[in-house]
XYZ file of C-alpha atoms in Angstrom:
357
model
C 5.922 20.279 -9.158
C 5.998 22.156 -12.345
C 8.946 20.777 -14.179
C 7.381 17.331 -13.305
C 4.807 18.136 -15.629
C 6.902 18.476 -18.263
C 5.927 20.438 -21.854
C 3.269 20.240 -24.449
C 5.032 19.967 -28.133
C 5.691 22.582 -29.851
C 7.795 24.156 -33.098
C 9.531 21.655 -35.151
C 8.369 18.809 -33.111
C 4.750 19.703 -33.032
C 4.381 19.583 -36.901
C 6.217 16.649 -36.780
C 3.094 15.607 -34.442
C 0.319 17.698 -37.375
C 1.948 15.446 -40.306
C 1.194 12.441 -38.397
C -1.194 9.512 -40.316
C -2.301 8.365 -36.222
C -3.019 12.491 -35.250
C -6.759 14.170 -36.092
C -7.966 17.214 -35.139
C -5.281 18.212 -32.126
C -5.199 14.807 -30.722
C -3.320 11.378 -31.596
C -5.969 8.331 -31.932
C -6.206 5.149 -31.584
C -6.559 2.865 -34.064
C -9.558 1.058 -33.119
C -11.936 3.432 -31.593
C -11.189 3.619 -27.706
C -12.468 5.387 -24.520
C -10.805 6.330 -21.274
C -14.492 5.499 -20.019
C -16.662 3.797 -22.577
C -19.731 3.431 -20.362
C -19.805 7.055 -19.273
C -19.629 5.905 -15.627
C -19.901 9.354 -13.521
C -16.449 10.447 -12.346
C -17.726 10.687 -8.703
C -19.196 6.379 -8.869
C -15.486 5.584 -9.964
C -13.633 8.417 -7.284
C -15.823 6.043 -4.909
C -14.554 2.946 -5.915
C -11.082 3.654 -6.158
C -11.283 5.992 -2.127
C -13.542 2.604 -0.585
C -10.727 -0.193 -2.247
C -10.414 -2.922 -0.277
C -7.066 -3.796 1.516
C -5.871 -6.369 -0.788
C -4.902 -3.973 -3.355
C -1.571 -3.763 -1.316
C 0.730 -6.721 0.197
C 0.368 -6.927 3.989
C 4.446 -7.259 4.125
C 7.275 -6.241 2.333
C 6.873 -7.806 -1.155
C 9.483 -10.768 -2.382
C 12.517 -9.348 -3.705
C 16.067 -9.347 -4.971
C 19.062 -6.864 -4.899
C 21.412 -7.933 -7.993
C 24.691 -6.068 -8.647
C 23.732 -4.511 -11.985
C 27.633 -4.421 -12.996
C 28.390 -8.058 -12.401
C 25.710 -9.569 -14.652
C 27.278 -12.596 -17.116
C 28.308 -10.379 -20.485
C 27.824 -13.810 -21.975
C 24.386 -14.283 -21.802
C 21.184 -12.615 -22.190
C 20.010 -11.475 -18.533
C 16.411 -10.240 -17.807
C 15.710 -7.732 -14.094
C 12.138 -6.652 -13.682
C 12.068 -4.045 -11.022
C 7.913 -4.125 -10.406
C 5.378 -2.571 -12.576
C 6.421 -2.207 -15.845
C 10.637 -0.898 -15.242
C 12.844 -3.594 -16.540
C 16.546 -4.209 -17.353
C 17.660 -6.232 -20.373
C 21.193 -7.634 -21.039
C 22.169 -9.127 -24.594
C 25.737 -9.843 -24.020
C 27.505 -6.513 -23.468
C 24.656 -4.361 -24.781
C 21.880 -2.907 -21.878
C 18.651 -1.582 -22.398
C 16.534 0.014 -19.561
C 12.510 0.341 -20.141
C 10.361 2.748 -18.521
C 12.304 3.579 -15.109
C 9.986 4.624 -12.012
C 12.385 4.621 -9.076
C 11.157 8.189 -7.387
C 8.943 5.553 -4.760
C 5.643 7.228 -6.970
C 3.859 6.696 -10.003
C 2.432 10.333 -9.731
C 3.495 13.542 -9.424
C 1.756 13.445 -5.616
C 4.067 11.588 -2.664
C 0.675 10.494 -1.149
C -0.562 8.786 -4.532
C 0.865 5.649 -5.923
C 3.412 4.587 -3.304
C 5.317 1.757 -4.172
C 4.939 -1.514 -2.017
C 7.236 -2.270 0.746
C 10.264 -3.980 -1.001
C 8.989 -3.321 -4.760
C 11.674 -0.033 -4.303
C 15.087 -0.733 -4.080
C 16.178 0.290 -6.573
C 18.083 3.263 -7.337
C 19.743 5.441 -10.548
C 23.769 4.574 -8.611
C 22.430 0.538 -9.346
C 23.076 1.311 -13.037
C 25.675 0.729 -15.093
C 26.069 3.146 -18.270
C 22.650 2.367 -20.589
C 22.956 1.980 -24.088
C 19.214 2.482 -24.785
C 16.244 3.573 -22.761
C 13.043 2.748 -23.986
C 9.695 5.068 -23.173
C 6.824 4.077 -23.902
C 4.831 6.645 -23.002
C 4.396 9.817 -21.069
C 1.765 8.609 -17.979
C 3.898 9.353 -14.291
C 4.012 5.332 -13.731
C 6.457 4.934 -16.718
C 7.977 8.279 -17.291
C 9.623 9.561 -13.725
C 11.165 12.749 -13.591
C 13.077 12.043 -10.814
C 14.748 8.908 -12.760
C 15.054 10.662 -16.136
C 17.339 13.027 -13.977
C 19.335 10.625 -12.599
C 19.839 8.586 -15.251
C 20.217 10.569 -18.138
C 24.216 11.078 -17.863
C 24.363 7.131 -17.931
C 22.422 6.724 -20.898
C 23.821 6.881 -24.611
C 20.703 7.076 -26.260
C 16.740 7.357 -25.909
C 13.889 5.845 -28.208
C 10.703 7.295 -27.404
C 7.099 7.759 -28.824
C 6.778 11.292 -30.913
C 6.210 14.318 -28.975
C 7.338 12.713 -25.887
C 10.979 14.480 -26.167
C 9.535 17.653 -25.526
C 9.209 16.464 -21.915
C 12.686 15.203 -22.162
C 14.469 18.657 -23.401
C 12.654 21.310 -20.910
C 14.270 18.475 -18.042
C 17.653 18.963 -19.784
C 18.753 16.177 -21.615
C 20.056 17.039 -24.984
C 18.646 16.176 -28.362
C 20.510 14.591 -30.058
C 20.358 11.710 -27.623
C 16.499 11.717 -28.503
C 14.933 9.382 -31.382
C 11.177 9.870 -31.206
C 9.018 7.341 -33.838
C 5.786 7.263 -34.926
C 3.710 4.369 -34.939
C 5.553 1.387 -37.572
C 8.762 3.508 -37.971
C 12.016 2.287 -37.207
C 15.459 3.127 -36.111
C 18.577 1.347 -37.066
C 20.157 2.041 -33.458
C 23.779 0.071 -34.154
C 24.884 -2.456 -36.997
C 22.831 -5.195 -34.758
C 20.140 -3.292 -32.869
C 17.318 -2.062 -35.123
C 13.925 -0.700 -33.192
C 10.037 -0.845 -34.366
C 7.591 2.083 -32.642
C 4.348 -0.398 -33.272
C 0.638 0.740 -32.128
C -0.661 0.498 -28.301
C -4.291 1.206 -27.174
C -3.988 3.783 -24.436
C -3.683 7.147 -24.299
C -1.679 10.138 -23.161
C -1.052 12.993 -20.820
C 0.934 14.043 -17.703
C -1.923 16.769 -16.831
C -5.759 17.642 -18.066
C -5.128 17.786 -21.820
C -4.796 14.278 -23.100
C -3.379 12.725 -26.687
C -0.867 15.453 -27.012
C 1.668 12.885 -27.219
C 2.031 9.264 -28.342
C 2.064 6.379 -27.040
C 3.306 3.074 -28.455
C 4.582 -0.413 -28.127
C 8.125 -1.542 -29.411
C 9.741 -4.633 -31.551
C 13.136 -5.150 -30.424
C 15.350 -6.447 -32.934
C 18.968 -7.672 -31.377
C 21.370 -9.515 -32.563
C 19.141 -12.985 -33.304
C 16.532 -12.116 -30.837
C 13.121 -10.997 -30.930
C 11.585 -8.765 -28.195
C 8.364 -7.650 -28.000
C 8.183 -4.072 -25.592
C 4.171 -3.526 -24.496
C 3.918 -0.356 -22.988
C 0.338 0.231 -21.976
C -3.039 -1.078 -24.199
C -6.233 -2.026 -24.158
C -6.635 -5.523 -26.299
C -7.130 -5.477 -30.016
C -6.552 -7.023 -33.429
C -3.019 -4.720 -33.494
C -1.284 -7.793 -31.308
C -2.395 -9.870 -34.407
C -1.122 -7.510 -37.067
C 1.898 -7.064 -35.728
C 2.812 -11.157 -35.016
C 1.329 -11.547 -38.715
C 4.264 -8.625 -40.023
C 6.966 -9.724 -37.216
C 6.896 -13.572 -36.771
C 7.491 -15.344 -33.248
C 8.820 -13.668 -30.690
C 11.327 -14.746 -28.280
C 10.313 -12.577 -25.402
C 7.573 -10.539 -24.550
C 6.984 -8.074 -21.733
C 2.595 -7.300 -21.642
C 1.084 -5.342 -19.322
C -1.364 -7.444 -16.827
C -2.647 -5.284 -14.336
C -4.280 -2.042 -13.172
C -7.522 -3.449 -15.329
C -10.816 -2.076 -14.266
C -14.443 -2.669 -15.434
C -14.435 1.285 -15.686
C -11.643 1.614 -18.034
C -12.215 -1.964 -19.697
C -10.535 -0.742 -23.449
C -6.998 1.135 -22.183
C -5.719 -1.800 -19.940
C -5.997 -5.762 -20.785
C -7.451 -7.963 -18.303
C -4.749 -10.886 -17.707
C -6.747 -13.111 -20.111
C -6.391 -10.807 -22.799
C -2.743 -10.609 -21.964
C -2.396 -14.250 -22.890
C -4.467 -13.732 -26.169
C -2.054 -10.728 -27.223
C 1.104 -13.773 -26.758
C -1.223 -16.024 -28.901
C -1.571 -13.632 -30.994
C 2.387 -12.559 -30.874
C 3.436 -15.860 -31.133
C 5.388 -15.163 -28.406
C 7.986 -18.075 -27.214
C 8.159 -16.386 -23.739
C 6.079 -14.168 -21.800
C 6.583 -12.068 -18.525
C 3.666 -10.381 -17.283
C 3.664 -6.089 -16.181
C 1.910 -3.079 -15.113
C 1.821 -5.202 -11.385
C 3.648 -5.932 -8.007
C 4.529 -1.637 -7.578
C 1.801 0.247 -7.275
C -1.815 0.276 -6.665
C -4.034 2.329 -9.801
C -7.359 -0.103 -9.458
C -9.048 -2.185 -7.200
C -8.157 -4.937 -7.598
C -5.863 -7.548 -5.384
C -2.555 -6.678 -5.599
C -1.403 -10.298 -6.951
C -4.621 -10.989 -8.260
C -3.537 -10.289 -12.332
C -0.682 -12.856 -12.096
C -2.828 -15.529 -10.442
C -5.601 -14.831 -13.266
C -2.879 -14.697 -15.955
C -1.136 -17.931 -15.323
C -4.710 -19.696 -15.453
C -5.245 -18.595 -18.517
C -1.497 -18.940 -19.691
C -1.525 -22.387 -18.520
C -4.463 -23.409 -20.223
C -3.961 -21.906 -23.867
C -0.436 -23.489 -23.288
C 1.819 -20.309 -23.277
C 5.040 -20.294 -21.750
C 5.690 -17.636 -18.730
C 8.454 -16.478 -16.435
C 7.113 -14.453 -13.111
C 10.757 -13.688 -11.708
C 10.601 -11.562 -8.229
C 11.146 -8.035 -8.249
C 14.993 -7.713 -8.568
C 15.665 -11.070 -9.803
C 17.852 -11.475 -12.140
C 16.933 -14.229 -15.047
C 19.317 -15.958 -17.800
C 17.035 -16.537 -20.406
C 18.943 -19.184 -21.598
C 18.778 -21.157 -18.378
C 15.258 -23.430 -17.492
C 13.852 -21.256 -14.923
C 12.647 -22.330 -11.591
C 9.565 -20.723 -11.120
C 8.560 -19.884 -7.520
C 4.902 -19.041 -6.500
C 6.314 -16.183 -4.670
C 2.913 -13.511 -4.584
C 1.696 -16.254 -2.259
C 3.886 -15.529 0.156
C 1.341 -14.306 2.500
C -0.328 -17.250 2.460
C 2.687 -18.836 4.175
C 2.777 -16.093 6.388
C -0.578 -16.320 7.760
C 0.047 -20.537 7.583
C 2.607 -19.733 10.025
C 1.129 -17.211 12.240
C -1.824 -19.696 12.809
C 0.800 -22.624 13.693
C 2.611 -20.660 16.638
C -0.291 -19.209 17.776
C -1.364 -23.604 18.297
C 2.026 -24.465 19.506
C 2.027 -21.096 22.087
């Protein structure tokens, strides 16, 4: 339970973290001024809400899904695998990138807290071919996994993280000089056509009680001709702006849609501020995150891709909602499938035999 915790910074690292522009007074901020709980609701009115949360918040069968062989994806194409939440594969040619791997079956430290969904788990560290980069965003259990980072680590060739989150990294034993950690608008020229931008998030930090000890960011993508925009976790703000303004139109973007809460209304978007950050990006594409794994809110499990495709279809954004192993060539037209209605048709046909019986 411990080493799942990981460590606090320290030594080199940690002044690395003191000499930071984004860290005051033993924490990292944000840039716009954020709360975990702006309202000051009382800890024990939210506990409430989140113990008494209504049985939507989880499918009532095993979730939509796909098993694709990993290793026998087209080298000629860019390919796309979301594997729930916000874990995803990406394929430019020969070149793989893996972002923010959960595949333990929990987004916390705690087997009875954050289970994922019947058929949102199939997924496993022997699926993988070797990784040329993995991408953290951030230290919180539903995007760093211990239990993955353990597993994986001999496949992968390289890591780009947020600063201070390597110290985590090290005391689970993988080495650093496979570690790049960035501060907010640095960059690392990863090969001769892979160059990576750490850009700001609105969130926050922490794997136990003490918060902001580490950073947490959103990435640009540069490969090859392609754009990619890599959320992580945040609240809305004018940073989406400021960083389509300094960037240009993006090909792709990956934004977090889910796990929203009136609570907590400045650390995760709402899915119609989702579709103002990909205004805001300019973003060509967008696929929507942070849903379909694991319940954090209250809220229906498929209800943020229902609100964001409303809103996506009305300020005329282009989307792609593939199903949870599915892999997508991005440089096919893709056939989009209402899939996280599929109980609908269940209960459509539990109601028809029941008539013909």
């Amino acid at each position: 339970m411990m080493k799942r915790l990981g460590k606090y910074p320290e030594g080199e690292r940690l002044q690395r973290i003191k000499n930071s522009p984004h860290h005051r007074d033993g924490s990292f901020r944000n840039v716009e001024k954020t709360s975990v709980n702006p309202n000051d609701v009382s800890i024990l009115r939210i506990l409430k809400k989140i113990i008494f949360r209504p049985s939507s918040v989880r499918p009532s069968a095993e979730i939509p899904n796909e098993k694709t062989d990993l290793y026998k994806l087209d080298e000629k194409n860019i390919q796309v695998v979301w594997f729930g939440h916000s874990s995803y594969y990406i394929q430019v040619e020969n070149y793989r990138i893996l972002v923010d791997p959960v595949f333990s079956g929990n987004a916390s430290p705690f087997r009875f807290f954050g289970k994922a969904f019947d058929g949102a788990d199939h997924y496993c560290a022997e699926d993988f071919p070797p990784i040329d980069l993995l991408i953290l965003t951030h230290d919180h259990y539903d995007h760093l996994d211990y239990q993955s980072i353990k597993k994986l680590e001999k496949k992968v060739s390289g890591i780009v993280t947020s600063l201070g989150v390597g110290a985590h990294l090290e005391t689970w034993g993988v080495k650093n000089d496979k570690i790049t950690e960035l501060d907010w608008w640095e960059d690392h020229q990863v090969n001769t056509k892979t160059k990576i931008t750490a850009t700001p998030s609105r969130h926050f930090s922490g794997r136990s009680i003490k918060r902001f000890q580490t950073l947490w960011s959103s990435f640009v993508l540069e490969i090859n001709e392609l754009k990619i925009f890599i959320g992580g976790d945040s609240g809305y703000d004018k940073t989406f702006r400021k960083i389509g303004d300094k960037y240009g139109r993006f090909d792709l973007a990956f934004l977090e849609c889910g796990q929203y809460g009136k609570y907590w209304p400045q650390i995760h978007m709402f899915p119609e501020q989702t579709v103002q950050a990909a205004v805001d990006l300019g973003a060509k594409k967008v696929i929507p995150l942070h849903w379909g794994k694991f319940v954090l809110s209250y809220h229906p499990w498929n209800e943020p891709v229902q609100r964001f495709i409303t809103a996506a279809r009305a300020a005329g954004v282009n989307y792609l909602v593939p199903k949870i192993g599915e892999a997508v060539n991005m440089k096919e037209e893709y056939n989009q499938e209402s899939w996280w209605l599929f109980e609908n048709k269940i209960e459509i046909y539990e109601r028809e035999s029941a008539t013909l019986g």
